[in-house]
Short mmCIF file of C-alpha atoms in Angstrom, two decimals:
data_model
loop_
_atom_site.label_atom_id
_atom_site.label_comp_id
_atom_site.label_asym_id
_atom_site.label_seq_id
_atom_site.Cartn_x
_atom_site.Cartn_y
_atom_site.Cartn_z
CA MET F 6 8.76 57.26 165.10
CA ARG F 7 10.11 53.72 165.98
CA LEU F 8 11.40 53.43 162.28
CA ILE F 9 12.84 57.07 162.14
CA LEU F 10 14.67 56.35 165.54
CA ILE F 11 16.38 53.47 164.19
CA THR F 12 16.82 54.72 161.07
CA TRP F 13 18.83 57.10 162.88
CA THR F 14 20.72 55.04 164.95
CA ALA F 15 21.79 53.26 162.41
CA LEU F 16 22.78 56.60 160.45
CA LEU F 17 25.15 57.43 163.81
CA LEU F 18 26.62 53.80 163.73
CA ALA F 19 27.54 53.84 160.36
CA THR F 20 29.27 57.44 161.05
CA VAL F 21 31.11 56.37 163.90
CA VAL F 22 32.86 53.42 162.12
CA GLY F 23 33.37 54.97 158.73
CA LEU F 24 34.99 57.72 160.73
CA GLY F 25 36.89 55.42 162.75
CA ALA F 26 38.39 53.22 160.13
CA THR F 27 38.95 56.56 158.01
CA TRP F 28 41.35 57.38 161.28
CA MET F 29 43.19 54.80 161.68
CA THR F 30 44.04 53.93 158.49
CA THR F 31 45.55 57.42 158.26
CA THR F 32 47.27 56.97 161.26
CA ARG F 33 48.54 53.75 161.02
CA GLY F 34 48.60 52.73 157.80
CA THR F 35 47.30 50.20 155.52
CA GLU F 36 48.79 47.05 153.95
CA ILE F 37 47.45 47.92 150.58
CA GLY F 38 50.12 47.26 148.37
CA ALA F 39 52.91 47.76 150.95
CA LEU F 40 56.06 45.44 149.94
CA THR F 41 57.82 43.99 153.12
CA ILE F 42 61.35 42.59 153.61
CA GLY F 43 62.18 41.83 156.92
CA PRO F 44 61.45 44.81 159.36
CA TRP F 45 61.54 47.17 155.85
CA THR F 46 58.39 48.19 155.15
CA ALA F 47 57.57 50.29 151.52
CA ARG F 48 54.78 51.92 150.48
CA PRO F 49 56.08 51.74 145.94
CA ARG F 50 53.06 52.81 144.89
CA THR F 51 52.63 55.79 146.60
CA GLY F 52 54.86 57.82 144.28
CA THR F 53 51.93 57.43 141.37
CA ALA F 54 48.28 57.80 139.94
CA ASP F 55 48.22 53.74 141.04
CA VAL F 56 47.88 55.26 145.10
CA ASP F 57 44.94 53.89 146.85
CA PRO F 58 42.54 56.11 148.59
CA TYR F 59 43.70 55.27 152.01
CA SER F 60 47.85 55.81 151.26
CA ARG F 61 46.24 59.27 149.58
CA ALA F 62 44.52 60.19 152.82
CA THR F 63 47.35 59.18 155.02
CA ILE F 64 50.02 61.25 152.26
CA VAL F 65 47.77 64.28 152.83
CA ARG F 66 47.31 64.25 156.85
CA ASN F 67 50.81 63.85 157.28
CA GLY F 68 51.71 66.15 155.05
CA GLU F 69 54.51 63.90 153.48
CA LEU F 70 56.22 64.58 149.61
CA PRO F 71 56.50 60.53 148.41
CA ILE F 72 59.27 59.64 146.61
CA GLY F 73 57.63 59.08 142.64
CA THR F 74 58.11 55.71 141.30
CA GLY F 75 60.64 56.55 138.08
CA ASP F 76 62.92 58.61 141.04
CA GLY F 77 62.77 55.24 143.58
CA VAL F 78 61.49 54.40 146.93
CA ALA F 79 61.59 54.31 150.74
CA PHE F 80 61.49 51.93 152.82
CA THR F 81 60.55 52.55 157.30
CA ALA F 82 61.38 50.41 159.91
CA THR F 83 59.96 50.74 163.32
CA THR F 84 61.25 47.44 164.56
CA ASP F 85 64.57 45.06 164.72
CA ASP F 86 64.46 41.83 162.92
CA LYS F 87 63.21 40.08 165.94
CA LYS F 88 60.08 42.00 165.93
CA LYS F 89 61.14 44.07 168.72
CA ALA F 90 60.32 48.20 168.62
CA LEU F 91 63.16 50.46 167.89
CA ASP F 92 63.73 51.47 171.29
CA GLY F 93 66.14 55.23 171.27
CA ARG F 94 67.92 53.79 174.92
CA CYS F 95 69.48 50.88 173.69
CA ASP F 96 72.01 50.27 171.34
CA VAL F 97 70.81 49.00 167.75
CA ILE F 98 73.18 47.98 164.86
CA VAL F 99 72.12 48.24 161.09
CA SER F 100 74.15 46.49 158.86
CA GLY F 101 74.80 44.80 155.86
CA VAL F 102 74.40 46.14 152.15
CA THR F 103 71.03 47.68 150.54
CA PRO F 104 69.59 46.90 146.93
CA PRO F 105 71.37 48.94 144.24
CA ALA F 106 70.62 51.99 143.98
CA ARG F 107 72.56 54.88 143.12
CA PHE F 108 72.17 57.05 145.68
CA TRP F 109 70.85 56.28 149.52
CA THR F 110 69.64 57.71 152.85
CA LEU F 111 68.91 56.39 156.41
CA THR F 112 67.18 59.26 158.14
CA LEU F 113 66.39 58.69 161.88
CA TYR F 114 62.62 60.56 162.81
CA ASP F 115 60.27 60.25 165.67
CA ARG F 116 56.91 58.39 165.43
CA LYS F 117 55.50 61.28 164.78
CA GLY F 118 57.62 62.00 161.70
CA HIS F 119 60.30 64.59 162.84
CA LEU F 120 63.89 64.45 162.99
CA VAL F 121 64.75 63.61 166.12
CA ALA F 122 66.50 66.90 167.91
CA ASN F 123 70.45 65.96 168.77
CA SER F 124 73.52 68.22 169.88
CA LEU F 125 75.55 67.02 167.04
CA GLN F 126 72.47 67.62 163.96
CA ARG F 127 72.91 64.58 162.74
CA TYR F 128 69.92 62.91 161.58
CA GLY F 129 71.24 60.83 158.85
CA PHE F 130 74.13 58.85 156.43
CA THR F 131 74.21 59.37 152.56
CA SER F 132 75.62 56.06 150.78
CA GLN F 133 78.53 59.01 149.66
CA GLU F 134 79.25 59.74 153.54
CA ILE F 135 79.18 56.16 154.71
CA VAL F 136 82.49 54.06 156.12
CA ARG F 137 82.25 50.95 154.93
CA GLN F 138 84.13 47.34 155.32
CA SER F 139 86.45 46.28 152.55
CA ASP F 140 83.55 44.18 151.08
CA GLY F 141 81.40 46.93 150.68
CA SER F 142 78.93 46.49 153.60
CA PHE F 143 78.77 48.92 156.16
CA GLU F 144 77.62 48.88 159.57
CA ILE F 145 75.47 51.70 161.44
CA ARG F 146 75.64 51.95 165.21
CA ILE F 147 71.84 53.76 166.67
CA ALA F 148 72.50 54.93 170.65
CA SER F 149 71.94 57.62 173.03
CA ARG F 150 75.69 57.93 174.12
CA SER F 151 78.30 58.90 171.16
CA ARG F 152 79.76 55.77 169.68
CA ALA F 153 82.91 54.57 167.37
CA GLY F 154 82.17 54.68 163.53
CA ASN F 155 79.19 55.72 161.92
CA TRP F 156 76.96 56.47 164.85
CA LEU F 157 73.76 57.72 164.72
CA PRO F 158 72.41 59.42 168.26
CA THR F 159 68.65 59.19 169.63
CA GLY F 160 69.36 61.71 171.92
CA GLY F 161 67.93 58.70 174.41
CA ILE F 162 63.72 59.21 172.99
CA GLU F 163 61.81 56.59 173.94
CA ARG F 164 60.37 55.08 169.88
CA TYR F 165 62.02 55.49 166.84
CA ALA F 166 61.83 55.06 162.92
CA LEU F 167 64.38 54.81 160.34
CA MET F 168 63.71 55.84 156.99
CA LEU F 169 65.62 54.18 154.07
CA ARG F 170 65.17 56.26 150.72
CA LEU F 171 66.19 54.15 147.45
CA TYR F 172 66.92 56.79 144.60
CA ASP F 173 67.66 55.61 141.24
CA THR F 174 67.08 52.13 142.04
CA PRO F 175 65.12 49.15 140.32
CA VAL F 176 63.61 48.47 143.43
CA GLY F 177 59.64 49.03 142.93
CA VAL F 178 56.14 47.39 142.57
CA ALA F 179 57.42 44.19 141.16
CA THR F 180 60.00 43.34 144.28
CA ARG F 181 58.96 40.78 146.20
CA THR F 182 62.04 39.21 148.20
CA GLN F 183 65.13 39.17 149.88
CA ARG F 184 66.90 38.08 146.98
CA ASP F 185 65.72 40.87 144.74
CA ALA F 186 66.41 43.45 147.42
CA PRO F 187 69.03 42.73 149.92
CA MET F 188 68.08 44.94 152.54
CA PRO F 189 70.70 45.50 155.64
CA SER F 190 69.40 44.38 159.02
CA ILE F 191 68.76 45.88 162.73
CA SER F 192 69.82 44.24 165.80
CA THR F 193 69.40 45.26 169.21
CA VAL F 194 72.33 44.72 171.15
CA GLY F 195 71.88 45.97 174.70
CA CYS F 196 69.75 48.34 176.24
CA SER F 197 71.16 51.12 179.32
#
């Protein structure tokens, strides 16, 4: 009887630990095969047959459609360059240049992966519509109140994520450093 009780306890414990670990990796992600440059993180293998099982489970759970390797790569950021969480009540500046790409988009999402509701219905910018400096660099202000120039409204939400999708780009699995892929900087400049 004691052996049966120990066996059932071990099986129950193993089930709880296994399900808990699976839940954590599908909700918080995993760093297996991740490419991190500054605050930006991409998982270039998610659009391939070589995707790891944890990333595959995350894709299924979220219902997202990953960009195929031949099409491009998607980078996300939830913090600024100093590791401070992106806060919709603060003014954040995304500036610099992007890696070479035929086309790119920068989109603002809430932490659940939904577009951030705002009265202008502006959810992001594309490489075709962004106003640039004479040297080709750009500056996007992300804030709850209207700003001059390239402005993305946050609606004052507490936390958000940025997604930079690069289409038809050489950035991918072999990319390792900022020199290989110059990513824009993210700076928090003030909070209201």
